[in-house]
PDB file of N, CA, C and O in Angstrom:
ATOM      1  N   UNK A 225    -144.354 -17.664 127.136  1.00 83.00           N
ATOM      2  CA  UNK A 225    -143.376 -17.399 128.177  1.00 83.00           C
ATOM      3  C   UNK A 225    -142.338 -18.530 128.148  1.00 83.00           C
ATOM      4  O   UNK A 225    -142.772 -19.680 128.214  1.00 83.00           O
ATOM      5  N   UNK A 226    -141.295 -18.372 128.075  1.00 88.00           N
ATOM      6  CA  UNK A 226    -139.722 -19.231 128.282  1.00 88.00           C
ATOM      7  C   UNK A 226    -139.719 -19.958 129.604  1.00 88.00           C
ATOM      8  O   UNK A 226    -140.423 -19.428 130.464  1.00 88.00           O
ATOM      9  N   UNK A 227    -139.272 -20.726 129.847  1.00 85.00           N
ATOM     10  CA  UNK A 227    -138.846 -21.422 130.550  1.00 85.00           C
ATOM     11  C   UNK A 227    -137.994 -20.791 131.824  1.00 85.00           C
ATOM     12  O   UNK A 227    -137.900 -21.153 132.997  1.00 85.00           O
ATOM     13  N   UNK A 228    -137.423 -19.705 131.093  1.00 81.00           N
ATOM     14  CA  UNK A 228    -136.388 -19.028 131.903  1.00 81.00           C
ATOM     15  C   UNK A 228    -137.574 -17.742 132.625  1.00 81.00           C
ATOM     16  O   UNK A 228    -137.459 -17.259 133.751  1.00 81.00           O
ATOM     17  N   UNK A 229    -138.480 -17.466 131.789  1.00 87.00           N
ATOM     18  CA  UNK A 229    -139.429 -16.228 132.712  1.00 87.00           C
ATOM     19  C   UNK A 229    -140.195 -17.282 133.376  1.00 87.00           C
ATOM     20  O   UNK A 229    -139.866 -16.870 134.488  1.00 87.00           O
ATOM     21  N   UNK A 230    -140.669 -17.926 133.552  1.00 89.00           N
ATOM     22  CA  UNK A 230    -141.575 -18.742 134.178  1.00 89.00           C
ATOM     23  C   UNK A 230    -140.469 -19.239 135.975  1.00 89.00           C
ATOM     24  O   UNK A 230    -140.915 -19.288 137.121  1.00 89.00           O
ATOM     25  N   UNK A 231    -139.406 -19.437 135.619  1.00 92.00           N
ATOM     26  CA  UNK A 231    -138.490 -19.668 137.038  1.00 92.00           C
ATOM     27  C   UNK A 231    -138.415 -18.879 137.406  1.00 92.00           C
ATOM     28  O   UNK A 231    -138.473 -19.090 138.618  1.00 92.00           O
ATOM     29  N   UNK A 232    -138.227 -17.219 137.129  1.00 94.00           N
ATOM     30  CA  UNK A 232    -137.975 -15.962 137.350  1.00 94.00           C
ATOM     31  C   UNK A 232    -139.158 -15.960 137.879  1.00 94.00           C
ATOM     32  O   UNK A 232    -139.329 -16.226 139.069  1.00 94.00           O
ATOM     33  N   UNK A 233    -139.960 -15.710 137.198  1.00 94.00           N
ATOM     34  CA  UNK A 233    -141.875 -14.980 138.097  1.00 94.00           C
ATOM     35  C   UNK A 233    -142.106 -16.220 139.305  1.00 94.00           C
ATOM     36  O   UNK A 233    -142.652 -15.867 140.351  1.00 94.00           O
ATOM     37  N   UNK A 234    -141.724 -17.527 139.162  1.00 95.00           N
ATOM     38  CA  UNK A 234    -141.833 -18.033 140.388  1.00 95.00           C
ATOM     39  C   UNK A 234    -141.065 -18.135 141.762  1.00 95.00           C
ATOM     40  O   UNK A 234    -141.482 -18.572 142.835  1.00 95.00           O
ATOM     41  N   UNK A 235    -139.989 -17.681 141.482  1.00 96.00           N
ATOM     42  CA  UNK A 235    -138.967 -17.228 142.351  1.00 96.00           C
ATOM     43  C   UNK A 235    -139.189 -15.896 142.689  1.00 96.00           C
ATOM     44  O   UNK A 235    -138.864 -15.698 143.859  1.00 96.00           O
ATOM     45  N   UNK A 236    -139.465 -15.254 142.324  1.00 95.00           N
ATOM     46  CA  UNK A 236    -139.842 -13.472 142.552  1.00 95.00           C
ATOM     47  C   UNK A 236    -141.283 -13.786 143.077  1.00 95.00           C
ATOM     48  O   UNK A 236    -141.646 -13.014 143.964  1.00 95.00           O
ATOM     49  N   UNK A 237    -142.246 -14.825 142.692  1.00 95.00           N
ATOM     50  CA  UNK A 237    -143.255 -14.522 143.315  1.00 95.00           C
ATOM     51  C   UNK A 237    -142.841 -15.086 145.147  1.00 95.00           C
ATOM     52  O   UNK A 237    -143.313 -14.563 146.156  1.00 95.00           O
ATOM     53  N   UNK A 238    -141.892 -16.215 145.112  1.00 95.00           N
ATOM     54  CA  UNK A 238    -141.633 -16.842 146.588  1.00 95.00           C
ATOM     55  C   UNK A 238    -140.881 -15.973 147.214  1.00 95.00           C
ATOM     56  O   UNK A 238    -141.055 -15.891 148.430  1.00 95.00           O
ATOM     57  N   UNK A 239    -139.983 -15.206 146.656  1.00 96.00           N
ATOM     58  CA  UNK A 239    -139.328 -13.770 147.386  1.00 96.00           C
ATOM     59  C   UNK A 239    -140.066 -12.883 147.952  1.00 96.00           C
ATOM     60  O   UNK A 239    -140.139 -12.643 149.157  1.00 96.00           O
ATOM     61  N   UNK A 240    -140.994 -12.055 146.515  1.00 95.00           N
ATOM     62  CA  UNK A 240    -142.000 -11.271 147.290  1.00 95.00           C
ATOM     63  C   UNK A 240    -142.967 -11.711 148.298  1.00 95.00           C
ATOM     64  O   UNK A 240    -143.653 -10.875 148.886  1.00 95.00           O
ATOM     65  N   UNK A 241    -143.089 -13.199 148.584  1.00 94.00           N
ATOM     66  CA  UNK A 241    -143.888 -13.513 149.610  1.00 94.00           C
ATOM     67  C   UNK A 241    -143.221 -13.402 150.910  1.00 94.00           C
ATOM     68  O   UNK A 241    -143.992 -13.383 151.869  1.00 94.00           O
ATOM     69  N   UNK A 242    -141.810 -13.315 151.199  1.00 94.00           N
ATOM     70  CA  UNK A 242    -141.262 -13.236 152.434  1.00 94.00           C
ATOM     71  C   UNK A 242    -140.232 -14.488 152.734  1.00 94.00           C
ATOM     72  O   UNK A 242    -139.575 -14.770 153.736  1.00 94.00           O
ATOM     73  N   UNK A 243    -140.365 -15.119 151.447  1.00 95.00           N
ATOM     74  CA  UNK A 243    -139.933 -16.402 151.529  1.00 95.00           C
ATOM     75  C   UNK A 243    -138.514 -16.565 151.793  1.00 95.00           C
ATOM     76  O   UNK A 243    -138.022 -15.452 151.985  1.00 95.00           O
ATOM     77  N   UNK A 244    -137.548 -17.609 151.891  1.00 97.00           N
ATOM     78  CA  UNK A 244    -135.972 -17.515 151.893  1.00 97.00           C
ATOM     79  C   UNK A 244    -135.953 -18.313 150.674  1.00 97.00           C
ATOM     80  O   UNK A 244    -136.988 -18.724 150.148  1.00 97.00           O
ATOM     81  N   UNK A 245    -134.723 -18.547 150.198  1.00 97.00           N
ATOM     82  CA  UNK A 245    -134.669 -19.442 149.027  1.00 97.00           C
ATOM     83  C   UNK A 245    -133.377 -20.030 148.788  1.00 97.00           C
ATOM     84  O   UNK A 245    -132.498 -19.276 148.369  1.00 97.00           O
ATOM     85  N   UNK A 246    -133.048 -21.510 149.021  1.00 97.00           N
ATOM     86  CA  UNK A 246    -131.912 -22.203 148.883  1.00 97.00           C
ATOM     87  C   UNK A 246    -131.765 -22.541 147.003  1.00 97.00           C
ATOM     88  O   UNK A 246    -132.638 -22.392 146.147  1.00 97.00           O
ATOM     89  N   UNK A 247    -130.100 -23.106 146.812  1.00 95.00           N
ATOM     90  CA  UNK A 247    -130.501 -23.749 145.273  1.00 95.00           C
ATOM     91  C   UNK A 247    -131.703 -25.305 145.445  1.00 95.00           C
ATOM     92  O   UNK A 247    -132.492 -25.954 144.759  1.00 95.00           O
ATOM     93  N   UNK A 248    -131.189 -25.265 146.719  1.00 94.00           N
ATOM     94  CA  UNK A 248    -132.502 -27.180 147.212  1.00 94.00           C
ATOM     95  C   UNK A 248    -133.976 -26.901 147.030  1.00 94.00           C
ATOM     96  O   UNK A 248    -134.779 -27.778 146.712  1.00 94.00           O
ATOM     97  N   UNK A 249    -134.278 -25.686 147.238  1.00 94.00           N
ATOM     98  CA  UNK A 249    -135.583 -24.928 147.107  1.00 94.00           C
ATOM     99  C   UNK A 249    -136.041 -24.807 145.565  1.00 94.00           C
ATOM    100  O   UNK A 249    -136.991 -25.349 145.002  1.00 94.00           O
ATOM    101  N   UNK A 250    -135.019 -23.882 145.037  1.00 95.00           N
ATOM    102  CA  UNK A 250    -136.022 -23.588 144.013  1.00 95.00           C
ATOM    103  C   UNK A 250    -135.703 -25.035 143.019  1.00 95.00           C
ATOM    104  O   UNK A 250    -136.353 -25.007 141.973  1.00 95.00           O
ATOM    105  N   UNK A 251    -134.980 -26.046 143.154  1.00 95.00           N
ATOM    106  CA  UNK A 251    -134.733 -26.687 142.632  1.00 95.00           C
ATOM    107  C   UNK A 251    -136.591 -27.632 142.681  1.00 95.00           C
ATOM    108  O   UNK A 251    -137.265 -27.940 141.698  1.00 95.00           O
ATOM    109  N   UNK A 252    -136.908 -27.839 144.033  1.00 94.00           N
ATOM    110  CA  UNK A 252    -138.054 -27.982 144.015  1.00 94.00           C
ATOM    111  C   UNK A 252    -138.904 -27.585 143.627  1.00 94.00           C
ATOM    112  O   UNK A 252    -139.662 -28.284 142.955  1.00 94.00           O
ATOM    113  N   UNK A 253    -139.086 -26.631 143.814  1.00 93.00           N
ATOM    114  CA  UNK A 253    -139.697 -25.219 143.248  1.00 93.00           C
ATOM    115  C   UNK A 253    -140.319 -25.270 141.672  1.00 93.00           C
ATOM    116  O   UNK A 253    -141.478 -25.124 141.283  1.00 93.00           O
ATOM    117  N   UNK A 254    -139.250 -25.497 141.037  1.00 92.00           N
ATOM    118  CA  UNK A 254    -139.139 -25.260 139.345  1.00 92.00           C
ATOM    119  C   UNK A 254    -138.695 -25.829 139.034  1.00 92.00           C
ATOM    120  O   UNK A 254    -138.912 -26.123 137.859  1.00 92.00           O
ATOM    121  N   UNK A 255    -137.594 -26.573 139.811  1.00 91.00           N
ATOM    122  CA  UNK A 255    -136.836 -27.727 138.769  1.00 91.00           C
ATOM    123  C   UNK A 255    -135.690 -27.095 137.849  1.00 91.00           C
ATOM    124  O   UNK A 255    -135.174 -27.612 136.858  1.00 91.00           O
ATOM    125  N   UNK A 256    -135.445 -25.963 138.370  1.00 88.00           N
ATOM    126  CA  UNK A 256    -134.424 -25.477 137.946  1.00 88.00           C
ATOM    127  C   UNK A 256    -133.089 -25.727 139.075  1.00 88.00           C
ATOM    128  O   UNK A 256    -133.137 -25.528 140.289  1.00 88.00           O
ATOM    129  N   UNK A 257    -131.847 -26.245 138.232  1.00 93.00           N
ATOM    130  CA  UNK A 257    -130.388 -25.858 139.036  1.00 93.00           C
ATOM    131  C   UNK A 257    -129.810 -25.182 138.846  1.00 93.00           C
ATOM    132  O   UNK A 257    -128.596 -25.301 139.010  1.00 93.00           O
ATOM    133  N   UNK A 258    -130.502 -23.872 138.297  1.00 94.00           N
ATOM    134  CA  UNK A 258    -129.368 -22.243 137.729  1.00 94.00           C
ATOM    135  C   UNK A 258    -130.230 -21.419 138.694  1.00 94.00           C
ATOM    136  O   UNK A 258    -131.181 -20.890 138.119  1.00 94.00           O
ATOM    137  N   UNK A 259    -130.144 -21.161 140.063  1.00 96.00           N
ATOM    138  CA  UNK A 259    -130.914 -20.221 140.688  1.00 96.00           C
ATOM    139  C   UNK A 259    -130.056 -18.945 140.946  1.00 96.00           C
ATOM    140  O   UNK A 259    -130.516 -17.811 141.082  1.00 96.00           O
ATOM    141  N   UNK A 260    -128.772 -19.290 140.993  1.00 96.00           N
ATOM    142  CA  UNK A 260    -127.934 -17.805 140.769  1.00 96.00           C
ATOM    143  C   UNK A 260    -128.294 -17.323 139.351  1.00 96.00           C
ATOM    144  O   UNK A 260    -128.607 -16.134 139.412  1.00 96.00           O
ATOM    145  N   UNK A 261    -128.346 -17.688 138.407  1.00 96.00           N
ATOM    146  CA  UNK A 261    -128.889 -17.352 137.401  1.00 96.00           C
ATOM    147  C   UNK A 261    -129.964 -16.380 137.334  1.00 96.00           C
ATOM    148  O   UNK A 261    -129.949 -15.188 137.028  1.00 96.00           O
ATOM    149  N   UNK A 262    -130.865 -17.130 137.676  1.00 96.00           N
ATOM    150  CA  UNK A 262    -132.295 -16.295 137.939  1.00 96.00           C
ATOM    151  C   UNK A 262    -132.238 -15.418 138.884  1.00 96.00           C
ATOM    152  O   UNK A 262    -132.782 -14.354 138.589  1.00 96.00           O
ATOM    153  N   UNK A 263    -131.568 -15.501 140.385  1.00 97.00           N
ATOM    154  CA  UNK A 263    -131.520 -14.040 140.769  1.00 97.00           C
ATOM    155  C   UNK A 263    -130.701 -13.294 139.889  1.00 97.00           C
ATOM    156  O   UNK A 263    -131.234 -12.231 139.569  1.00 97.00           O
ATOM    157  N   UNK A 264    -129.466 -13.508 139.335  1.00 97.00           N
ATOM    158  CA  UNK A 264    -128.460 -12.462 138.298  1.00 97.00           C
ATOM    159  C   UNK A 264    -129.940 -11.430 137.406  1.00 97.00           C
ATOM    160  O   UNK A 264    -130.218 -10.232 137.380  1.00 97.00           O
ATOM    161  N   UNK A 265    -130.377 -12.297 136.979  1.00 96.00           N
ATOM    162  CA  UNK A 265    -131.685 -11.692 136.196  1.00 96.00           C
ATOM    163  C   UNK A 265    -132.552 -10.941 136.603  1.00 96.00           C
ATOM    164  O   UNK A 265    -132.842  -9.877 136.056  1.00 96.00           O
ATOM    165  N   UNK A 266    -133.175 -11.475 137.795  1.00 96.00           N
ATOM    166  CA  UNK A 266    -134.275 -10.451 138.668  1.00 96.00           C
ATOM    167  C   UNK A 266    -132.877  -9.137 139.087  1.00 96.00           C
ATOM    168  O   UNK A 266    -133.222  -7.976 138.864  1.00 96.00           O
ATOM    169  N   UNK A 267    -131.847  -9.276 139.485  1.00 96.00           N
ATOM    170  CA  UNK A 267    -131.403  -8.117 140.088  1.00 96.00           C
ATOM    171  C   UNK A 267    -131.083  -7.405 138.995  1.00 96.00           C
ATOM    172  O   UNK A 267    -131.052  -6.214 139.306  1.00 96.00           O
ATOM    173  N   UNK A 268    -130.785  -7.603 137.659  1.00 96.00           N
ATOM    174  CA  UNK A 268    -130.726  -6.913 136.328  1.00 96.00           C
ATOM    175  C   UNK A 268    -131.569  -6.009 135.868  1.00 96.00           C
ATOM    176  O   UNK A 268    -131.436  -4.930 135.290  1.00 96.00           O
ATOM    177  N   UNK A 269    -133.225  -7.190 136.539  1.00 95.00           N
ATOM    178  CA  UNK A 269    -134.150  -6.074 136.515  1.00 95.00           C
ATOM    179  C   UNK A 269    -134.768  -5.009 137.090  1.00 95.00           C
ATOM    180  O   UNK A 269    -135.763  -4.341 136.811  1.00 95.00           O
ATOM    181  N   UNK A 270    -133.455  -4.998 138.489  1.00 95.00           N
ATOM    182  CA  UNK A 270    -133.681  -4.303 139.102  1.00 95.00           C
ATOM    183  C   UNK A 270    -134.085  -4.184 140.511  1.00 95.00           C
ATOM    184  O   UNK A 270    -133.907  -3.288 141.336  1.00 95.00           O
ATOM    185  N   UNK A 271    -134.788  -5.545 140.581  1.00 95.00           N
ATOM    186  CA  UNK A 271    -135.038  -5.959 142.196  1.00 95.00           C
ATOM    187  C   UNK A 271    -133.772  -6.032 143.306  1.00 95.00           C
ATOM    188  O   UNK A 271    -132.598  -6.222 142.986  1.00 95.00           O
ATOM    189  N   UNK A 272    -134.104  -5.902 144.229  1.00 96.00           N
ATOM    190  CA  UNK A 272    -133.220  -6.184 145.469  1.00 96.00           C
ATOM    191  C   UNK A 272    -133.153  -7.470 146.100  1.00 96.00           C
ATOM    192  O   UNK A 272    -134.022  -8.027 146.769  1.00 96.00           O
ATOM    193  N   UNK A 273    -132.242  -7.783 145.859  1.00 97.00           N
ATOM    194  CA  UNK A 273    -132.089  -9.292 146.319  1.00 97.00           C
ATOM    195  C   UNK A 273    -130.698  -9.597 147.387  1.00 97.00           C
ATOM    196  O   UNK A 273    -129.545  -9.445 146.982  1.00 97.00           O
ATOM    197  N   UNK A 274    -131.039 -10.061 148.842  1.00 97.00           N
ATOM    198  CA  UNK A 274    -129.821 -10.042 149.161  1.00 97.00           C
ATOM    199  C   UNK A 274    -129.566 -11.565 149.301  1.00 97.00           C
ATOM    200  O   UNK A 274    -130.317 -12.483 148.967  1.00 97.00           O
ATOM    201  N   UNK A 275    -128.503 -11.619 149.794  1.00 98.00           N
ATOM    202  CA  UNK A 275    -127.508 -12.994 149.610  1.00 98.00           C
ATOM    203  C   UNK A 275    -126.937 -13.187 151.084  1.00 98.00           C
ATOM    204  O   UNK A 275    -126.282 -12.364 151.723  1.00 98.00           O
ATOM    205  N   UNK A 276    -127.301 -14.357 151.446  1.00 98.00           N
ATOM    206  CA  UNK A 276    -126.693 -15.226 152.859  1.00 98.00           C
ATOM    207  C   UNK A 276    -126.029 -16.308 152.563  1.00 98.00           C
ATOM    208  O   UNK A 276    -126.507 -17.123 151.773  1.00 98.00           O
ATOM    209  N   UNK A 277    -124.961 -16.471 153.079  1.00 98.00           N
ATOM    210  CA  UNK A 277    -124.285 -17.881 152.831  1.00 98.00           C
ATOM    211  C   UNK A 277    -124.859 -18.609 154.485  1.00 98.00           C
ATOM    212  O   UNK A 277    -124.940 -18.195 155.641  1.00 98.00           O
ATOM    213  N   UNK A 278    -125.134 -19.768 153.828  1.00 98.00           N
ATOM    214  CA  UNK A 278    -125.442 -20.440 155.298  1.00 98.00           C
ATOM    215  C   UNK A 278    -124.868 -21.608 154.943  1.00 98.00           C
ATOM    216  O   UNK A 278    -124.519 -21.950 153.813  1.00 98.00           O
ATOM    217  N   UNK A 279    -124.759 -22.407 156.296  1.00 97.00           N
ATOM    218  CA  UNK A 279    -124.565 -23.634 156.627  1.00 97.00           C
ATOM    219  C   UNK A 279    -125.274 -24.883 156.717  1.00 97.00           C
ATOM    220  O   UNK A 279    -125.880 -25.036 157.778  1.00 97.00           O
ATOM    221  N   UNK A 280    -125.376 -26.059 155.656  1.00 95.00           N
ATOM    222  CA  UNK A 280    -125.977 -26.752 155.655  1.00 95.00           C
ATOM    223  C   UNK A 280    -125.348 -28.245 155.814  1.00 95.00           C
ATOM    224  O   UNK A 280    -124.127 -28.295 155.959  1.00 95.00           O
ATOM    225  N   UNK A 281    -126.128 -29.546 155.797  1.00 95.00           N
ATOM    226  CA  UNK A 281    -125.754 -30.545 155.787  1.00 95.00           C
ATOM    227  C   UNK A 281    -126.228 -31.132 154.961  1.00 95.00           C
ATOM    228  O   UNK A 281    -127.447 -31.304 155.005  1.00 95.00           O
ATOM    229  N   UNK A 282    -125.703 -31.502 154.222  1.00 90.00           N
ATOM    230  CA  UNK A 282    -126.082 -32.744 152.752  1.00 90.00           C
ATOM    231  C   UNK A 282    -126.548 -33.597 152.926  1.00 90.00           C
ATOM    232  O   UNK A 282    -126.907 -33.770 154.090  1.00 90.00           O
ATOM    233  N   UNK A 283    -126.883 -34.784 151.823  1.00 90.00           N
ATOM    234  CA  UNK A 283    -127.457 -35.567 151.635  1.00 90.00           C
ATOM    235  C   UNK A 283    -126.746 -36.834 152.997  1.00 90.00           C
ATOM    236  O   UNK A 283    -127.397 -37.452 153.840  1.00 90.00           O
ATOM    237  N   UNK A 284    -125.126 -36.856 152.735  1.00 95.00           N
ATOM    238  CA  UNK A 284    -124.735 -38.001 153.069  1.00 95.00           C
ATOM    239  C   UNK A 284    -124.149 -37.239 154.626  1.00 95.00           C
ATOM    240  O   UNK A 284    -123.256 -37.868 155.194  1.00 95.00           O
ATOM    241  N   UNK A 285    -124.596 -36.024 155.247  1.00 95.00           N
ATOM    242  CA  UNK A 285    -124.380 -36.038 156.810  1.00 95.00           C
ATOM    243  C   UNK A 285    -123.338 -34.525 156.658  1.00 95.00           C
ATOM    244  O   UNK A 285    -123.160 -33.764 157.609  1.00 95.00           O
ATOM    245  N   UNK A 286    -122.830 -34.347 155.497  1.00 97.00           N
ATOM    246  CA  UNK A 286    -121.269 -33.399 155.591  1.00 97.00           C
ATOM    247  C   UNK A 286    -121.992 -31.938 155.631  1.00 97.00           C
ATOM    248  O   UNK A 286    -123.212 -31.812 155.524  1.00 97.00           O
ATOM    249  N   UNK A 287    -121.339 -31.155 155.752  1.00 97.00           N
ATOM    250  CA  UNK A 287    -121.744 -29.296 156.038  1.00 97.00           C
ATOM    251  C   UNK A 287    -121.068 -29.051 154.655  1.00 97.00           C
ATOM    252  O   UNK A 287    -119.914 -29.386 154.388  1.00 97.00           O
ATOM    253  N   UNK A 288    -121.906 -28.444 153.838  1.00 95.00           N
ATOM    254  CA  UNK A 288    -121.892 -27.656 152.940  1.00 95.00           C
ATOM    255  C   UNK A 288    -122.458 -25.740 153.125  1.00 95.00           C
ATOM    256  O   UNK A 288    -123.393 -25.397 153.849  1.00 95.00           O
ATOM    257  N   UNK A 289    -121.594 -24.755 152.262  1.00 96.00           N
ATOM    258  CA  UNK A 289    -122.258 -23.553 152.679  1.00 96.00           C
ATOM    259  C   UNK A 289    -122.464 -23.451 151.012  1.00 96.00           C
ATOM    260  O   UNK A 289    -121.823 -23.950 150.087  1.00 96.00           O
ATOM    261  N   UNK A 290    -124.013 -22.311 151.057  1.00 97.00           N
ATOM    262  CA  UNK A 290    -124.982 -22.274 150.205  1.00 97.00           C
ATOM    263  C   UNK A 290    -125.401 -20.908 149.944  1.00 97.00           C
ATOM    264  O   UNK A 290    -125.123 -20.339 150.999  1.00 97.00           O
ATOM    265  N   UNK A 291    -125.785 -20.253 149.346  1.00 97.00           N
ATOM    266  CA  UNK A 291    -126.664 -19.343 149.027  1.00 97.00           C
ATOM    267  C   UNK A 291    -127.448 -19.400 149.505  1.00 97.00           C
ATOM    268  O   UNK A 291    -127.909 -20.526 149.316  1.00 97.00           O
ATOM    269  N   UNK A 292    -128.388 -18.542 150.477  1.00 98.00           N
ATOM    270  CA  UNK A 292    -130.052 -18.170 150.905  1.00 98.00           C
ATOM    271  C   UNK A 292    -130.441 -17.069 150.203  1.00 98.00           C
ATOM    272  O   UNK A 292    -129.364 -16.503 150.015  1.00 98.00           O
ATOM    273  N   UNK A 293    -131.345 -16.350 149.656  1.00 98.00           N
ATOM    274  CA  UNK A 293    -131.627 -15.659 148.679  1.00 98.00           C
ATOM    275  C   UNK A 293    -132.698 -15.262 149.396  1.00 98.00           C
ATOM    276  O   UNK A 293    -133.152 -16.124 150.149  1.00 98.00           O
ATOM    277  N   UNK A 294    -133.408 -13.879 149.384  1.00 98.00           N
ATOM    278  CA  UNK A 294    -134.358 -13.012 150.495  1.00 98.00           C
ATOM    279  C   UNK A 294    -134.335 -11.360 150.035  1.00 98.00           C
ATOM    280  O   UNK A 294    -133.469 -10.679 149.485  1.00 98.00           O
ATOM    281  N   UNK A 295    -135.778 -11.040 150.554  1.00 95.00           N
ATOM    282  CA  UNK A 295    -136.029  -9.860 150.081  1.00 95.00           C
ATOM    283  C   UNK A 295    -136.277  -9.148 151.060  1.00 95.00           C
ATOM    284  O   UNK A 295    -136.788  -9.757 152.000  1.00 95.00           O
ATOM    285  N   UNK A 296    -136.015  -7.503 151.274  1.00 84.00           N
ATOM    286  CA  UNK A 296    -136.452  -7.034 152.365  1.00 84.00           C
ATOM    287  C   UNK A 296    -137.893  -6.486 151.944  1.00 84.00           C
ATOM    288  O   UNK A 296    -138.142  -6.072 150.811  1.00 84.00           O
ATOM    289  N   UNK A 297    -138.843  -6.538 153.030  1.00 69.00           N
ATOM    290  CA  UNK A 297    -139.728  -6.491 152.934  1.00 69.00           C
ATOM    291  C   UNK A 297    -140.341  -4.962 152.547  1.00 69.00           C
ATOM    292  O   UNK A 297    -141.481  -4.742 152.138  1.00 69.00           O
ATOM    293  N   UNK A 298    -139.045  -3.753 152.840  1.00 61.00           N
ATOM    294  CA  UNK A 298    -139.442  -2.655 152.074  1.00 61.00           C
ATOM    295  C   UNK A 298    -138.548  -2.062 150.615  1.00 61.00           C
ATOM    296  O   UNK A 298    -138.443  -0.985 150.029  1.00 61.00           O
ATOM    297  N   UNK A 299    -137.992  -3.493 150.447  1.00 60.00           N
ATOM    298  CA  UNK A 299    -137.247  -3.664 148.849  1.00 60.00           C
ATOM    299  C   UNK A 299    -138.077  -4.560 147.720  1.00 60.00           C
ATOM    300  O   UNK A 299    -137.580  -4.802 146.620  1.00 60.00           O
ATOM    301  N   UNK A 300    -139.410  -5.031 148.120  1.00 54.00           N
ATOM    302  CA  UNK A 300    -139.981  -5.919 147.064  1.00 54.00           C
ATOM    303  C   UNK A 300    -140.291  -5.213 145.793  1.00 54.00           C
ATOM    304  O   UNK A 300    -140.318  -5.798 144.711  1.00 54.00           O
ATOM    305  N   UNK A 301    -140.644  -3.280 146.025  1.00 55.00           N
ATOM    306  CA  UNK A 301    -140.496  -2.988 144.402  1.00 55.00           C
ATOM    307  C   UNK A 301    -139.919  -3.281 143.606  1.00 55.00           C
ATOM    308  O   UNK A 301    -139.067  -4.031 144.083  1.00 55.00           O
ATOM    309  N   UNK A 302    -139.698  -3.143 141.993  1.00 53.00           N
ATOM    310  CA  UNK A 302    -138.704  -2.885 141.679  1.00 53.00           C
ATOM    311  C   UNK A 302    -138.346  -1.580 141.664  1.00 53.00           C
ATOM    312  O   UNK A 302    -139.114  -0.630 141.513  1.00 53.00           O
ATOM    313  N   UNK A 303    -136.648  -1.522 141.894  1.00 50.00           N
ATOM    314  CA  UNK A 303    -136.198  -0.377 141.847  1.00 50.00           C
ATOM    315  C   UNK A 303    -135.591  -0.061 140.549  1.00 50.00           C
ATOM    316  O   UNK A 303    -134.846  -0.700 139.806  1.00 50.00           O
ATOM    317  N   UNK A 304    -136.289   1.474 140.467  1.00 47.00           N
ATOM    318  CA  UNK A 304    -135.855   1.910 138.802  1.00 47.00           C
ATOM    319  C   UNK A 304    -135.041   2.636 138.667  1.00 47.00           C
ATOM    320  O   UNK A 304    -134.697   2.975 137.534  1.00 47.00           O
TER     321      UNK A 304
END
């Protein structure tokens, strides 16, 4: 398994759990900093993935807006 399926199945597994998912997250997560990436991919394959921009505060105090990444809980199939 690649590097790139291994961020994918762990991100799809924290989605299908109900989870939310920042790039600060899966960066933890996997150690990956391409998480638009990896959803581009899961939604290629078909999953449902929606997208929140939220509001955050950085390291040094400032508001940054972000990607939240989330599944509905009667979209975790994939859809074929």
């Amino acid at each position: 398994m690649t590097e790139r399926e291994t961020q994918k199945k762990i991100i799809l597994e924290h989605l299908t759990a109900g989870e939310k998912l920042t790039p600060a997250d899966a960066f933890r997560l996997t150690g990956s900093t391409r998480l638009s990436a990896r959803i581009y991919d899961l939604r290629r394959d078909g999953y449902v993935i929606n997208t929140e921009m939220i509001t955050v505060r950085n390291r040094f105090g400032r508001t940054a807006t972000v990607a939240q990444y989330s599944m509905e809980a009667n979209s975790i199939e994939q859809v074929q």
